[in-house]
mmCIF file of N, CA and C and ligand atoms in Angstrom:
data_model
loop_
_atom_site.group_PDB
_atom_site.id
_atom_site.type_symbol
_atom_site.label_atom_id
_atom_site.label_comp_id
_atom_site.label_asym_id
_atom_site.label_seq_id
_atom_site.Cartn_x
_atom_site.Cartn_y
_atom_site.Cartn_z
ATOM 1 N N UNK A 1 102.221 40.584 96.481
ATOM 2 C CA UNK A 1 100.771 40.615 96.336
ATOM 3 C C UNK A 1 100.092 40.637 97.702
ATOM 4 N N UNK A 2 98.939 41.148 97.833
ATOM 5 C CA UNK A 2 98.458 41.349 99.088
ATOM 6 C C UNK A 2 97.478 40.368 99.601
ATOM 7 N N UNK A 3 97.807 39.696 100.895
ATOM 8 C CA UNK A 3 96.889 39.049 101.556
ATOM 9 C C UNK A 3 95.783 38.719 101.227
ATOM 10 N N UNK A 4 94.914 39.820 100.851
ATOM 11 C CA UNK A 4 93.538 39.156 100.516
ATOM 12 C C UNK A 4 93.527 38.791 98.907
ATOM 13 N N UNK A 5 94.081 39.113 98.036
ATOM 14 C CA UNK A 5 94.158 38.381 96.687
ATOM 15 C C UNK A 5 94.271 36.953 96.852
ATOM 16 N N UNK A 6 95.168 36.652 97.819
ATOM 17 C CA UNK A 6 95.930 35.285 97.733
ATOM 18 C C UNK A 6 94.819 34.320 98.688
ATOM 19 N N UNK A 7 93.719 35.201 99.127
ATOM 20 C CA UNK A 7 92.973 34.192 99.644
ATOM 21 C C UNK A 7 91.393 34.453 99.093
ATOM 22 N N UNK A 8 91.642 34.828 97.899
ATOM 23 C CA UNK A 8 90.832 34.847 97.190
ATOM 24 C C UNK A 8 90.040 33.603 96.010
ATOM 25 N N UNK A 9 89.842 32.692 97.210
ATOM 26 C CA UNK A 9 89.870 31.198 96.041
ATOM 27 C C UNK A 9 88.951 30.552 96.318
ATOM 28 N N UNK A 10 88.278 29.694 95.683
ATOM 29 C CA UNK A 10 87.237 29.076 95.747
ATOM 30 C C UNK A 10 87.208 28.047 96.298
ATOM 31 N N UNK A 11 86.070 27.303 96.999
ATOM 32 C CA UNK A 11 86.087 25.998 97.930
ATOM 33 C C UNK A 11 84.429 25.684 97.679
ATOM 34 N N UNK A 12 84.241 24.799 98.452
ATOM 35 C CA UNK A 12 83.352 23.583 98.270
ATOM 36 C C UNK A 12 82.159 24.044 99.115
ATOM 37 N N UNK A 13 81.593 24.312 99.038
ATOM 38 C CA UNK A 13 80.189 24.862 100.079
ATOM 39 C C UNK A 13 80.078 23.657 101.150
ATOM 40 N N UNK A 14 80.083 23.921 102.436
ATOM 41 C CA UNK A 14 79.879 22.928 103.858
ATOM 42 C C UNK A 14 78.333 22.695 103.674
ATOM 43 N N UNK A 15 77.375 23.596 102.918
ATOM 44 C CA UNK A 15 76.251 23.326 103.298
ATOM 45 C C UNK A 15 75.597 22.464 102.357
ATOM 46 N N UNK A 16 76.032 22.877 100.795
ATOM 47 C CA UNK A 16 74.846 21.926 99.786
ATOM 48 C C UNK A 16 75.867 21.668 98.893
ATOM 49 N N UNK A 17 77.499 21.370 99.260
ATOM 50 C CA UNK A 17 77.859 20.516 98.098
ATOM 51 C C UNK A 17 78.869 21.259 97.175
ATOM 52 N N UNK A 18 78.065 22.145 96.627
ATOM 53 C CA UNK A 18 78.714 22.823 95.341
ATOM 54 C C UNK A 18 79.593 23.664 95.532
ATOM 55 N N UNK A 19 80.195 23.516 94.274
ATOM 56 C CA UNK A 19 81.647 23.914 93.797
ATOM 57 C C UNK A 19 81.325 25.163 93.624
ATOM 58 N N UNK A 20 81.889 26.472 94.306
ATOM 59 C CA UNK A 20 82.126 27.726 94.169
ATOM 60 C C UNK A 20 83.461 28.085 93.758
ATOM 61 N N UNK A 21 83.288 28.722 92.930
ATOM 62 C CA UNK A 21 84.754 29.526 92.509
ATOM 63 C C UNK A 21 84.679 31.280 92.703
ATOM 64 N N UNK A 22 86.254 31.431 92.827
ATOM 65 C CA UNK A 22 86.522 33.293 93.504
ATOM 66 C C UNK A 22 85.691 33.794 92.662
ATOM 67 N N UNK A 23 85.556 34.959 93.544
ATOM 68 C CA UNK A 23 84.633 35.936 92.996
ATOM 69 C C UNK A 23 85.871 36.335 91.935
ATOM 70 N N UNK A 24 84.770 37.295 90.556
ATOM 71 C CA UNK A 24 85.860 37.894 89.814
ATOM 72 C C UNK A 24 85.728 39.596 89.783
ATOM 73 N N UNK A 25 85.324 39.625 90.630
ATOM 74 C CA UNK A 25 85.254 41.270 90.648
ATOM 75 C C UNK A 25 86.163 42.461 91.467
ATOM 76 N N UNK A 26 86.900 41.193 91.982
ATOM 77 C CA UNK A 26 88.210 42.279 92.542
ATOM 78 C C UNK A 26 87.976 41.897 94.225
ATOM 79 N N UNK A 27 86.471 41.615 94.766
ATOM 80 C CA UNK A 27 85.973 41.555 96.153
ATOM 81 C C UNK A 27 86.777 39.624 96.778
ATOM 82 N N UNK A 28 86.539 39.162 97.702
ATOM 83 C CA UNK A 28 86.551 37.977 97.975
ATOM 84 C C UNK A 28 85.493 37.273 98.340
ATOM 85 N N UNK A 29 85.251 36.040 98.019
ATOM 86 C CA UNK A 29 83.884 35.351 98.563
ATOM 87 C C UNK A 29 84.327 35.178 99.688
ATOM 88 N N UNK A 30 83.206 34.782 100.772
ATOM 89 C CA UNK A 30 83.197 34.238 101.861
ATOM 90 C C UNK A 30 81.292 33.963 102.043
ATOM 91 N N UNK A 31 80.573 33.748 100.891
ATOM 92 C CA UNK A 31 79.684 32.831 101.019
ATOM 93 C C UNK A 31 78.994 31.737 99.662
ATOM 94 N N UNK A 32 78.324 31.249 99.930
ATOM 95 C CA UNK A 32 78.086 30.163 98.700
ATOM 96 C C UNK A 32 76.746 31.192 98.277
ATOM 97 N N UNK A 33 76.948 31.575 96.876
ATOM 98 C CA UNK A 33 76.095 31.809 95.814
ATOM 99 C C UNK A 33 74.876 31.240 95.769
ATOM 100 N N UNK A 34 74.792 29.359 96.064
ATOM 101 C CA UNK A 34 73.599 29.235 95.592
ATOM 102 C C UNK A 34 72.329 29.068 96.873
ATOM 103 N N UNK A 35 73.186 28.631 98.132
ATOM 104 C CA UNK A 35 72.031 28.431 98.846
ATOM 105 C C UNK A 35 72.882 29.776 100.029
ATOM 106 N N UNK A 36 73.996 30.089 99.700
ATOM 107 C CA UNK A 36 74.298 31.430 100.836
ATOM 108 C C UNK A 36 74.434 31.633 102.246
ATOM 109 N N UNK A 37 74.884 30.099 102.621
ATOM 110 C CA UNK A 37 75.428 29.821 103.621
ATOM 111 C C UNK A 37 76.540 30.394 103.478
ATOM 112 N N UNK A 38 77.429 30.817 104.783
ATOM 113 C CA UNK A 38 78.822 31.083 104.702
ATOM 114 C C UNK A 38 79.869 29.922 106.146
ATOM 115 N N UNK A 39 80.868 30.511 106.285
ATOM 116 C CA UNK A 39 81.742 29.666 107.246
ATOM 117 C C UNK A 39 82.300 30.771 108.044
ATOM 118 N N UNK A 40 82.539 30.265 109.524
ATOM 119 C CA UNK A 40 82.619 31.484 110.155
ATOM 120 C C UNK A 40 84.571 31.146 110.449
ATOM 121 N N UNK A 41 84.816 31.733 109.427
ATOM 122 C CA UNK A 41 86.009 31.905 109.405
ATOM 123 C C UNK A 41 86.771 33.239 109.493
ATOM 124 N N UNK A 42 86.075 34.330 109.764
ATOM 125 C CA UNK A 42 86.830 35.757 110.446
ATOM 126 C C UNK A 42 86.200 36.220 111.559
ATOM 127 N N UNK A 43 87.263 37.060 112.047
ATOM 128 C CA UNK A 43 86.333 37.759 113.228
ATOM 129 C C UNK A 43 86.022 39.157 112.889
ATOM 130 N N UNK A 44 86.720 40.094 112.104
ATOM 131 C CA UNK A 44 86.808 41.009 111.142
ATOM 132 C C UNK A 44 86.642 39.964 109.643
ATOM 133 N N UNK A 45 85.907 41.200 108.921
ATOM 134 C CA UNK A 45 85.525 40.477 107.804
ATOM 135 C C UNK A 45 86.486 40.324 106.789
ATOM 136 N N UNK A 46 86.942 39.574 106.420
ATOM 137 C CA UNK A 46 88.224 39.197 105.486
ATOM 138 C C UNK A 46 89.798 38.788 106.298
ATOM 139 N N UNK A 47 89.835 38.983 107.802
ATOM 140 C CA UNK A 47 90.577 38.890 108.437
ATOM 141 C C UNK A 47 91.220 36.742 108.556
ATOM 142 N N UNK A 48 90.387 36.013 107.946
ATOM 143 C CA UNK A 48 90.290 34.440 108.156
ATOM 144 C C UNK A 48 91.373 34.288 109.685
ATOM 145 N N UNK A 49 90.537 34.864 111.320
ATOM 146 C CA UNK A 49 91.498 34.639 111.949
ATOM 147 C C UNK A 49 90.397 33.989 113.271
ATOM 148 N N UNK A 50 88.974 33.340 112.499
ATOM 149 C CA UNK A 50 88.365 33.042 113.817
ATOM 150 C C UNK A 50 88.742 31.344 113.719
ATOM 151 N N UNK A 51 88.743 30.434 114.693
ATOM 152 C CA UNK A 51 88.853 29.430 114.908
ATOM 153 C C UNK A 51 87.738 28.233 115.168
ATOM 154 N N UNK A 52 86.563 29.304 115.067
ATOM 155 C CA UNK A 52 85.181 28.552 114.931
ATOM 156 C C UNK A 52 84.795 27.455 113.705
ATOM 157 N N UNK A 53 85.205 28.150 112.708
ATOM 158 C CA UNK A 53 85.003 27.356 111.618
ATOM 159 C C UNK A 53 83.566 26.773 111.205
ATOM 160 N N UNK A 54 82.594 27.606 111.963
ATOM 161 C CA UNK A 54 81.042 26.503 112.194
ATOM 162 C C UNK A 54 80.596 27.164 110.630
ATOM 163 N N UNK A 55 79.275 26.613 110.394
ATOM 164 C CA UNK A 55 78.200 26.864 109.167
ATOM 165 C C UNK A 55 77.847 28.085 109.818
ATOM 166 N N UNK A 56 77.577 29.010 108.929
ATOM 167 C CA UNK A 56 76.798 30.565 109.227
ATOM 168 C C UNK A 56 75.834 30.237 108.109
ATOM 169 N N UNK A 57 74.095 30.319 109.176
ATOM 170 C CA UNK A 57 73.096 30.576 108.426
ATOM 171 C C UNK A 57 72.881 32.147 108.108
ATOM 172 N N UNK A 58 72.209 31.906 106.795
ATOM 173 C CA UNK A 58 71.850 33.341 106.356
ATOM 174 C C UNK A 58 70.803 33.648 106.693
ATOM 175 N N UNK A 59 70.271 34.693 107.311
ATOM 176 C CA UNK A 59 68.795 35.027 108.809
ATOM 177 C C UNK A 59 68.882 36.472 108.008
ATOM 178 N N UNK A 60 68.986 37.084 107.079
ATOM 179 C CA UNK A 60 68.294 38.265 106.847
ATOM 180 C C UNK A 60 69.155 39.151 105.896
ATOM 181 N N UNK A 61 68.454 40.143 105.437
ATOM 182 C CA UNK A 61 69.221 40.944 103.967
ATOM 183 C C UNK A 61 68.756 42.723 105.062
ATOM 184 N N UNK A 62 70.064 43.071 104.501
ATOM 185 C CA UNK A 62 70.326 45.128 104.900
ATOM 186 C C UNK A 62 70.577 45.297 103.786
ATOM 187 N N UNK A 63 70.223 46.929 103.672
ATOM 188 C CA UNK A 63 70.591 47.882 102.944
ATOM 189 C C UNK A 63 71.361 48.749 103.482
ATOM 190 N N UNK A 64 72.628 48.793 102.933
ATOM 191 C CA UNK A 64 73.033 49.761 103.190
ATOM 192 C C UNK A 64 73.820 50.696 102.148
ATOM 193 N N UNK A 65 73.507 52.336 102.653
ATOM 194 C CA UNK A 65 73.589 53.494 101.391
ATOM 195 C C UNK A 65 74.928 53.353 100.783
ATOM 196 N N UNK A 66 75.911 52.916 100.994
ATOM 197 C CA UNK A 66 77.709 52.916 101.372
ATOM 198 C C UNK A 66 77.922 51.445 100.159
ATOM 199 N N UNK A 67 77.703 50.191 101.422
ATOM 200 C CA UNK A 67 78.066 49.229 100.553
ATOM 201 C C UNK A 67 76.822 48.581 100.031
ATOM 202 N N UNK A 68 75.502 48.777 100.014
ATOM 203 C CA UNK A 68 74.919 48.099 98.872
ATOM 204 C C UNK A 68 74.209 47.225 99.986
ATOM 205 N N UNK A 69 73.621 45.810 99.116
ATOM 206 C CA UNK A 69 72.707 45.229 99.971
ATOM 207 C C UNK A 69 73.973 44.127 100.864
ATOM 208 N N UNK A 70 73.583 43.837 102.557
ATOM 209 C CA UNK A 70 74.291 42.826 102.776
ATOM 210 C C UNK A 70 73.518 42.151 103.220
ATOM 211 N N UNK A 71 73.641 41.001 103.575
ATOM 212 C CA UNK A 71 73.486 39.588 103.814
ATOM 213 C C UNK A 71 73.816 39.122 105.433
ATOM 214 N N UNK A 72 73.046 39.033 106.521
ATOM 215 C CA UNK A 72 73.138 38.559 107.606
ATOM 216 C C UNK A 72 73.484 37.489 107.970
ATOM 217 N N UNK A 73 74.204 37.012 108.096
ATOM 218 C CA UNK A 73 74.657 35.270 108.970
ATOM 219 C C UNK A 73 75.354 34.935 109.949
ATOM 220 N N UNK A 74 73.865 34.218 110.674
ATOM 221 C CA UNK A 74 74.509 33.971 112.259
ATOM 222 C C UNK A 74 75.197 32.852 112.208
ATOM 223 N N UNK A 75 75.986 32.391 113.158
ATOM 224 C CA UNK A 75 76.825 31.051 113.317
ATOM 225 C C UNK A 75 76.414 30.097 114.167
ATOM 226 N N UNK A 76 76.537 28.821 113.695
ATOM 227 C CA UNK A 76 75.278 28.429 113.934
ATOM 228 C C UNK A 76 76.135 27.531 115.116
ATOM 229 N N UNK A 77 77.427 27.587 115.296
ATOM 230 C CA UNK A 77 78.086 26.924 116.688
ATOM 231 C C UNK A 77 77.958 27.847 117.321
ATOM 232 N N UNK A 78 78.366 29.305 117.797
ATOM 233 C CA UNK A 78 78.877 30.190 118.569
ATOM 234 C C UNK A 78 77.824 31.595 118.532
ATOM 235 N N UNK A 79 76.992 31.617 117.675
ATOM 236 C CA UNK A 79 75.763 32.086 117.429
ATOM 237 C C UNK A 79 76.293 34.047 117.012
ATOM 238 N N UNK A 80 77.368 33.948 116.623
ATOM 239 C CA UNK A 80 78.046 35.312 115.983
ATOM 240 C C UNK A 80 77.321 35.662 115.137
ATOM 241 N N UNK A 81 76.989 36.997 114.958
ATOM 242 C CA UNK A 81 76.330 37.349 113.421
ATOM 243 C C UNK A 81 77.657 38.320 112.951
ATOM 244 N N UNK A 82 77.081 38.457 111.514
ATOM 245 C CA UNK A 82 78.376 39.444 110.863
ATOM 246 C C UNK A 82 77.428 39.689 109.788
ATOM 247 N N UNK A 83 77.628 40.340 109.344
ATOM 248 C CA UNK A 83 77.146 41.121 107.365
ATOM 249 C C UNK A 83 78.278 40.998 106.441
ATOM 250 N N UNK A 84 77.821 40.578 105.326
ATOM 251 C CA UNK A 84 78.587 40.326 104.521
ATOM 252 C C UNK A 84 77.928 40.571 102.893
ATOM 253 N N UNK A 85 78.662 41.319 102.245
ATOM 254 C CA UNK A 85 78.178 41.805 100.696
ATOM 255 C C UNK A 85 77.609 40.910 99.654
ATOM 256 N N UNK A 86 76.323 40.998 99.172
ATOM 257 C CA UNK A 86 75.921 40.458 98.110
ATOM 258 C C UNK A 86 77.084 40.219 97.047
ATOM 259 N N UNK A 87 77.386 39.247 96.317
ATOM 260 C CA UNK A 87 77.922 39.317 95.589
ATOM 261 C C UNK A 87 77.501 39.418 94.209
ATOM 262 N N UNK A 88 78.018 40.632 93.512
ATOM 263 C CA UNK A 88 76.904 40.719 91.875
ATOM 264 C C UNK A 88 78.423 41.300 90.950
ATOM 265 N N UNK A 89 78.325 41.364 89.794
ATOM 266 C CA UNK A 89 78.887 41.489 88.484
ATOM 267 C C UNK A 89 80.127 40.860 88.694
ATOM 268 N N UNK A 90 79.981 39.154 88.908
ATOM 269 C CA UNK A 90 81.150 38.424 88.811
ATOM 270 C C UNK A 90 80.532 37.105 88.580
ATOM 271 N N UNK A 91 81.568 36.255 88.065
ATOM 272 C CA UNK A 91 81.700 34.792 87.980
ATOM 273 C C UNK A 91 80.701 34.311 89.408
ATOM 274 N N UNK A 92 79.536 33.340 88.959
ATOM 275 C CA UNK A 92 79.092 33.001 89.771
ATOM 276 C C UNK A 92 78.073 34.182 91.111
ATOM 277 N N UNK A 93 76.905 35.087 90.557
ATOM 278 C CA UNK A 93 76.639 35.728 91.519
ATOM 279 C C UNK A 93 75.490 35.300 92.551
ATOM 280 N N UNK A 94 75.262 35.958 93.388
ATOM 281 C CA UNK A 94 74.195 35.176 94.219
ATOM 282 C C UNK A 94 73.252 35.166 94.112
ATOM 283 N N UNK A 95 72.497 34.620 94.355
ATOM 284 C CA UNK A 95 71.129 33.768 93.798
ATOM 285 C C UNK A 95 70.065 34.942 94.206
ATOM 286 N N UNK A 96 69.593 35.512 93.313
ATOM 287 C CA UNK A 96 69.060 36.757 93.966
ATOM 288 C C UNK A 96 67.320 36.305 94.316
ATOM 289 N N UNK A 97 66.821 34.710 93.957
ATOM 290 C CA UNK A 97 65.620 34.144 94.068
ATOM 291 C C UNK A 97 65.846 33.715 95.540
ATOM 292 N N UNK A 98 67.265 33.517 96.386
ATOM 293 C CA UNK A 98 67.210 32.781 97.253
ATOM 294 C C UNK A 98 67.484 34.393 97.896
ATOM 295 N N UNK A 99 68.097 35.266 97.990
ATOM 296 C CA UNK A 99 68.427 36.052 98.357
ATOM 297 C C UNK A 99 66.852 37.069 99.047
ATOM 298 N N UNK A 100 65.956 37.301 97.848
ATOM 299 C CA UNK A 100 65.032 37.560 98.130
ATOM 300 C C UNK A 100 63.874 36.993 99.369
ATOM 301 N N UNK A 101 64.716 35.521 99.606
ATOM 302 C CA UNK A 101 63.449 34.800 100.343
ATOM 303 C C UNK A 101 64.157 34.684 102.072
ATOM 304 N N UNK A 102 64.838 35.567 101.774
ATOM 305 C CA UNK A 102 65.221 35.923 103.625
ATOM 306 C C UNK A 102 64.727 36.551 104.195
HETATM 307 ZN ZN1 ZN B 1 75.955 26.281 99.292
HETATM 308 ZN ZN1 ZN B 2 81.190 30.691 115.132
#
């Protein structure tokens, strides 16, 4: 089975608590659904090979024609930004009230 399946699993949000579980749409999470913080745990996206580990605030929403809307979050130790995919037609999607207010 391939790498990113197997790290396809759910964890505990660093920022507000709650219990997130894997996405079910085939993609991997790497942010919390309800308030959409993420963890800066790649340096390539899905790669889990950065050592920062800090809270990534979410600072802004793209469009893009390809993959759809993403989601901006800088890091809030090392001040990295990255984009990362809305998550929609799965278990748990993102809060599109909080999503909107970036
Ligand atoms: Zn959260
Ligand atoms: Zn960082």
């Amino acid at each position: 089975m391939s790498r990113r399946l197997k790290e396809n699993t759910g964890f505990i949000c660093q920022n507000c608590g709650c219990e997130v579980v894997a996405l079910t749409n085939g993609s991997y999470r790497n942010h919390c659904p309800f308030c959409l913080y993420s963890l800066h745990v790649d340096n390539k996206p899905g790669d889990r090979n950065s050592l920062c580990k800090g809270l990534m605030r979410p600072t802004g929403l793209t469009y893009n024609s390809k993959k759809g809307y993403q989601i901006t979050h800088s890091c809030q130790c090392c001040g990295v930004s990255q984009r990362n995919k809305v998550a929609t037609n799965t278990l748990q999607e993102d809060d599109m009230d909080e999503i909107l207010l970036l």
